[in-house]
Amino acid sequence: MNVDVGITSEVLTLKSKTRLIDIFNEIICEKSQAVYSYLEKLNLDNDTKIIVIGTYFTGVGIVKKLSEKYNNILLVDIYPHLEQLLYTSIGGKLKNKVNFSSDLNLIYTGEVVIDTTGFGGITAEQSSKFNVNTFIIEDPIAEDNDKLLKDKNNIHERLNAANAIHKAIIKTKGINTKTSGTMTLTIGILNNVLNSCFNKEGILYSACEMGFFEEVIFKEKNINKFVKLTDKSAFKVSTINPFDCDELIYYELDRIKSEMI
């Protein structure tokens, strides 16, 4: 934690050491480790062809984690500029080469398919064309606390349509968010941290360094700008009663769990 003197010598400004990108990566790591552990139990050959559909952000984290062991990975996304995420610090480090394509016809060329496309992604009809060893799909819903989103969610239809020996769902939840998206969970963490501060004695105000960054990624298509925006303290507090603000962030991160069901 960094501490500066605020507007007077009695008021301090606390800045978390934890950056926004650190929060993203902790969440992505939780998801990708769950997938990695699941595939390890299947004892697949290292050259097994793995197709991951959808880059943002679960997909890029999964391919980076799987690149520690597997040699034949293809990441497919309709947004070509998202390939740049492979070569940033988002989602960890790339250990071995991962191929990238925007050709959706290639999603049928793998032995393992991991669908991270969520709402409005791969359809049940497209899923019915998979004939693979393993089919994994990410559940975009976290806590089943929104009826409209729950009704919109069709992952079970997609899962049932796929022809696979092994099937599994990536389920991530823990802080009562509506969806399991990394951006949603990050905003959830920051909201909870702000609420915790509101109840602490001696705090004047607190703020988070977070904007609507999806526009930077999908409208401006500026990945470098996005990475720079996330490379800053996630949380700042004006207070006369100093405390470790990183502890609040990691308390919330520890509540988020991913499992394969």
XYZ file of N, CA, C and O in Angstrom, residues 145-242:
392
model
N -29.329 -14.811 -9.946
C -30.091 -13.776 -9.242
C -30.757 -12.781 -10.201
O -31.161 -11.697 -9.785
N -30.865 -13.152 -11.485
C -31.519 -12.277 -12.460
C -32.304 -13.163 -13.426
O -31.719 -13.923 -14.202
N -33.647 -13.050 -13.376
C -34.484 -13.957 -14.163
C -34.286 -13.764 -15.672
O -34.229 -14.741 -16.427
N -34.169 -12.510 -16.108
C -33.997 -12.266 -17.549
C -32.708 -12.884 -18.072
O -32.681 -13.504 -19.135
N -31.643 -12.711 -17.316
C -30.368 -13.289 -17.732
C -30.425 -14.820 -17.671
O -29.889 -15.516 -18.546
N -31.071 -15.336 -16.620
C -31.189 -16.789 -16.479
C -31.967 -17.385 -17.655
O -31.585 -18.422 -18.214
N -33.058 -16.701 -18.058
C -33.861 -17.188 -19.186
C -33.099 -17.085 -20.511
O -33.334 -17.864 -21.439
N -32.219 -16.094 -20.602
C -31.440 -15.895 -21.834
C -30.322 -16.932 -21.977
O -29.883 -17.240 -23.094
N -29.886 -17.457 -20.840
C -28.743 -18.378 -20.841
C -29.102 -19.715 -21.493
O -30.012 -20.403 -21.051
N -28.381 -20.094 -22.559
C -28.707 -21.339 -23.273
C -27.547 -22.343 -23.250
O -27.450 -23.197 -24.141
N -26.672 -22.244 -22.256
C -25.495 -23.130 -22.282
C -25.864 -24.603 -22.129
O -25.179 -25.469 -22.666
N -26.938 -24.886 -21.395
C -27.313 -26.300 -21.228
C -27.814 -26.874 -22.557
O -27.566 -28.040 -22.874
N -28.511 -26.060 -23.323
C -28.949 -26.479 -24.656
C -27.732 -26.745 -25.548
O -27.682 -27.736 -26.287
N -26.760 -25.846 -25.463
C -25.539 -26.004 -26.269
C -24.741 -27.222 -25.814
O -24.184 -27.970 -26.636
N -24.683 -27.421 -24.495
C -23.942 -28.566 -23.957
C -24.588 -29.879 -24.377
O -23.902 -30.826 -24.785
N -25.916 -29.926 -24.286
C -26.620 -31.152 -24.661
C -26.507 -31.446 -26.153
O -26.500 -32.604 -26.578
N -26.432 -30.385 -26.967
C -26.373 -30.575 -28.419
C -25.035 -31.140 -28.878
O -24.968 -31.846 -29.891
N -23.972 -30.840 -28.142
C -22.634 -31.286 -28.557
C -22.469 -32.786 -28.340
O -22.932 -33.339 -27.337
N -21.789 -33.431 -29.290
C -21.490 -34.857 -29.174
C -20.051 -34.989 -28.657
O -19.091 -34.734 -29.392
N -19.921 -35.377 -27.381
C -18.594 -35.465 -26.770
C -18.575 -36.556 -25.707
O -19.589 -36.816 -25.044
N -17.407 -37.182 -25.549
C -17.255 -38.206 -24.497
C -17.298 -37.557 -23.119
O -17.927 -38.061 -22.188
N -16.596 -36.438 -23.011
C -16.534 -35.707 -21.736
C -17.161 -34.323 -21.935
O -16.835 -33.633 -22.895
N -18.018 -33.949 -21.005
C -18.637 -32.625 -21.045
C -18.529 -31.988 -19.666
O -18.655 -32.675 -18.640
N -18.320 -30.660 -19.659
C -18.221 -29.968 -18.366
C -18.577 -28.497 -18.538
O -18.503 -27.938 -19.642
N -18.942 -27.878 -17.428
C -19.278 -26.452 -17.377
C -18.300 -25.754 -16.442
O -18.036 -26.248 -15.340
N -17.777 -24.608 -16.878
C -16.968 -23.763 -15.988
C -17.940 -22.861 -15.229
O -18.637 -22.043 -15.832
N -17.978 -23.019 -13.931
C -18.892 -22.230 -13.106
C -18.084 -21.358 -12.147
O -17.286 -21.865 -11.358
N -18.302 -20.046 -12.220
C -17.562 -19.101 -11.366
C -18.551 -18.204 -10.642
O -19.445 -17.625 -11.267
N -18.382 -18.091 -9.338
C -19.290 -17.257 -8.548
C -18.642 -16.934 -7.194
O -17.513 -17.336 -6.943
N -19.384 -16.209 -6.352
C -18.868 -15.982 -4.997
C -19.177 -14.637 -4.379
O -19.180 -14.496 -3.158
N -19.424 -13.597 -5.213
C -19.655 -12.279 -4.621
C -20.993 -11.688 -5.066
O -21.165 -10.472 -5.081
N -21.928 -12.560 -5.407
C -23.300 -12.178 -5.730
C -23.406 -11.235 -6.931
O -24.230 -10.319 -6.954
N -22.562 -11.466 -7.932
C -22.705 -10.725 -9.188
C -23.737 -11.425 -10.069
O -24.060 -12.592 -9.853
N -24.213 -10.709 -11.088
C -25.204 -11.312 -11.973
C -24.569 -12.252 -12.994
O -25.156 -13.239 -13.395
N -23.373 -11.894 -13.460
C -22.705 -12.768 -14.413
C -21.329 -13.162 -13.889
O -20.837 -12.618 -12.896
N -20.731 -14.128 -14.577
C -19.415 -14.624 -14.169
C -18.288 -14.008 -14.985
O -17.142 -14.456 -14.894
N -18.623 -13.006 -15.807
C -17.597 -12.372 -16.632
C -16.517 -11.711 -15.788
O -16.801 -11.178 -14.709
N -15.308 -11.714 -16.290
C -14.193 -11.136 -15.533
C -14.409 -9.650 -15.273
O -14.113 -9.153 -14.182
N -14.946 -8.932 -16.262
C -15.218 -7.508 -16.062
C -16.297 -7.317 -15.000
O -16.177 -6.452 -14.124
N -17.354 -8.135 -15.067
C -18.428 -8.039 -14.076
C -17.909 -8.324 -12.675
O -18.228 -7.605 -11.717
N -17.094 -9.372 -12.537
C -16.560 -9.724 -11.224
C -15.622 -8.636 -10.693
O -15.611 -8.343 -9.487
N -14.846 -8.023 -11.595
C -13.947 -6.943 -11.163
C -14.747 -5.754 -10.638
O -14.431 -5.204 -9.567
N -15.788 -5.361 -11.373
C -16.650 -4.274 -10.905
C -17.309 -4.660 -9.580
O -17.438 -3.833 -8.668
N -17.715 -5.917 -9.447
C -18.320 -6.385 -8.204
C -17.374 -6.256 -7.024
O -17.764 -5.831 -5.928
N -16.126 -6.638 -7.242
C -15.116 -6.504 -6.180
C -14.965 -5.043 -5.768
O -14.969 -4.701 -4.573
N -14.834 -4.170 -6.763
C -14.609 -2.757 -6.457
C -15.822 -2.146 -5.747
O -15.663 -1.354 -4.807
N -17.020 -2.518 -6.175
C -18.228 -2.023 -5.489
C -18.254 -2.488 -4.032
O -18.578 -1.707 -3.123
N -17.906 -3.747 -3.801
C -17.913 -4.268 -2.433
C -16.861 -3.587 -1.568
O -17.085 -3.325 -0.376
N -15.707 -3.293 -2.170
C -14.647 -2.607 -1.434
C -15.102 -1.188 -1.056
O -14.883 -0.727 0.071
N -15.747 -0.506 -1.992
C -16.261 0.846 -1.690
C -17.295 0.800 -0.572
O -17.295 1.651 0.327
N -18.175 -0.202 -0.618
C -19.186 -0.331 0.440
C -18.546 -0.623 1.791
O -19.001 -0.118 2.823
N -17.484 -1.431 1.796
C -16.783 -1.725 3.054
C -16.176 -0.450 3.630
O -16.206 -0.220 4.848
N -15.620 0.380 2.756
C -15.009 1.637 3.206
C -16.052 2.581 3.801
O -15.781 3.303 4.761
N -17.228 2.573 3.208
C -18.286 3.465 3.691
C -18.611 3.193 5.157
O -18.998 4.085 5.906
N -18.432 1.947 5.568
C -18.764 1.559 6.945
C -17.578 1.663 7.900
O -17.699 1.335 9.072
N -16.404 2.090 7.398
C -15.246 2.234 8.270
C -15.204 3.652 8.860
O -15.478 4.628 8.173
N -14.792 3.737 10.125
C -14.647 5.040 10.771
C -13.428 5.768 10.214
O -12.400 5.158 9.938
N -13.555 7.072 10.044
C -12.407 7.904 9.696
C -12.144 8.062 8.217
O -11.169 8.711 7.831
N -12.989 7.484 7.368
C -12.781 7.590 5.929
C -13.608 8.746 5.361
O -14.817 8.822 5.588
N -12.935 9.665 4.661
C -13.645 10.791 4.043
C -14.380 10.323 2.794
O -15.559 10.582 2.603
N -13.633 9.645 1.923
C -14.239 9.059 0.720
C -13.263 8.075 0.105
O -12.081 8.026 0.474
N -13.753 7.280 -0.811
C -12.882 6.332 -1.524
C -13.314 6.270 -2.984
O -14.462 6.604 -3.320
N -12.410 5.868 -3.845
C -12.706 5.824 -5.284
C -11.921 4.696 -5.943
O -10.857 4.301 -5.458
N -12.472 4.210 -7.036
C -11.803 3.159 -7.802
C -11.427 3.692 -9.185
O -12.153 4.495 -9.762
N -10.320 3.221 -9.694
C -9.817 3.676 -10.997
C -10.378 2.786 -12.109
O -9.676 2.030 -12.744
N -11.682 2.874 -12.315
C -12.294 1.978 -13.284
C -13.280 2.744 -14.136
O -14.127 3.475 -13.630
N -13.172 2.591 -15.455
C -14.135 3.185 -16.365
C -14.835 2.104 -17.167
O -14.721 0.913 -16.862
N -15.556 2.507 -18.205
C -16.248 1.532 -19.047
C -15.273 1.089 -20.135
O -15.375 1.469 -21.305
N -14.320 0.244 -19.723
C -13.167 -0.072 -20.563
C -13.516 -0.957 -21.769
O -12.708 -1.087 -22.688
N -14.694 -1.581 -21.753
C -15.051 -2.423 -22.897
C -15.117 -1.608 -24.192
O -14.878 -2.129 -25.279
N -15.449 -0.310 -24.069
C -15.476 0.543 -25.268
C -14.082 0.691 -25.854
O -13.920 0.798 -27.080
N -13.077 0.739 -24.970
C -11.696 0.842 -25.446
C -11.320 -0.412 -26.234
O -10.645 -0.347 -27.261
N -11.801 -1.560 -25.752
C -11.449 -2.838 -26.392
C -12.234 -3.065 -27.674
O -11.664 -3.424 -28.711
N -13.546 -2.836 -27.634
C -14.375 -3.259 -28.764
C -14.759 -2.130 -29.723
O -15.087 -2.407 -30.875
N -14.756 -0.869 -29.270
C -15.076 0.232 -30.186
C -13.813 0.907 -30.685
O -13.611 1.076 -31.883
N -12.957 1.296 -29.748
C -11.685 1.904 -30.175
C -10.715 0.841 -30.694
O -9.811 1.156 -31.461
N -10.906 -0.393 -30.242
C -10.037 -1.512 -30.624
C -8.571 -1.190 -30.330
O -7.681 -1.506 -31.121
N -8.366 -0.594 -29.151
C -7.034 -0.160 -28.765
C -6.576 -0.969 -27.549
O -6.782 -0.565 -26.402
N -5.977 -2.115 -27.808
C -5.559 -3.013 -26.720
C -4.453 -2.392 -25.874
O -4.454 -2.503 -24.644
N -3.515 -1.700 -26.514
C -2.428 -1.073 -25.751
C -2.965 -0.033 -24.775
O -2.501 0.069 -23.634
N -3.950 0.749 -25.222
C -4.566 1.745 -24.333
C -5.255 1.063 -23.163
O -5.148 1.512 -22.011
N -5.928 -0.049 -23.439
C -6.610 -0.773 -22.362
C -5.610 -1.277 -21.319
O -5.834 -1.135 -20.113
N -4.524 -1.842 -21.782
C -3.524 -2.366 -20.842
C -2.950 -1.235 -19.984
O -2.766 -1.378 -18.772
N -2.701 -0.074 -20.604
C -2.179 1.066 -19.841
C -3.196 1.550 -18.804
O -2.839 1.905 -17.682
N -4.470 1.567 -19.187
C -5.519 2.018 -18.256
C -5.625 1.112 -17.033
O -5.994 1.572 -15.944
N -5.322 -0.155 -17.214
C -5.463 -1.103 -16.099
C -4.193 -1.212 -15.254
O -4.211 -1.865 -14.218
N -3.127 -0.548 -15.704
C -1.854 -0.633 -14.975
C -1.749 0.498 -13.963
O -0.827 1.319 -14.015
N -2.709 0.585 -13.074
C -2.710 1.627 -12.045
C -3.401 1.109 -10.784
O -4.132 0.108 -10.841
N -3.168 1.796 -9.673
C -3.788 1.378 -8.412
C -5.292 1.242 -8.588
O -5.950 2.146 -9.118
N -5.831 0.128 -8.112
C -7.252 -0.136 -8.321
C -8.131 0.715 -7.416
O -9.296 0.974 -7.740
N -7.546 1.210 -6.314
C -8.404 1.718 -5.253
C -7.657 2.774 -4.455
O -6.485 2.592 -4.113
N -8.314 3.908 -4.182
C -7.705 4.985 -3.394
C -8.682 5.440 -2.312
O -9.892 5.451 -2.529
N -8.109 5.836 -1.181
C -8.937 6.212 -0.038
C -8.391 7.475 0.598
O -7.182 7.613 0.783
N -9.284 8.398 0.941
C -8.923 9.576 1.730
C -9.387 9.314 3.154
O -10.577 9.088 3.394
N -8.442 9.346 4.117
C -8.802 8.910 5.466
C -7.907 9.543 6.529
O -6.780 9.958 6.233
N -8.420 9.603 7.745
C -7.581 9.985 8.891
C -7.226 8.739 9.703
O -6.585 8.840 10.739
N -7.678 7.574 9.238
C -7.484 6.321 9.966
C -6.895 5.280 9.015
O -7.630 4.487 8.427
N -5.560 5.259 8.821
C -4.960 4.373 7.805
C -5.195 2.889 8.078
O -5.269 2.457 9.230
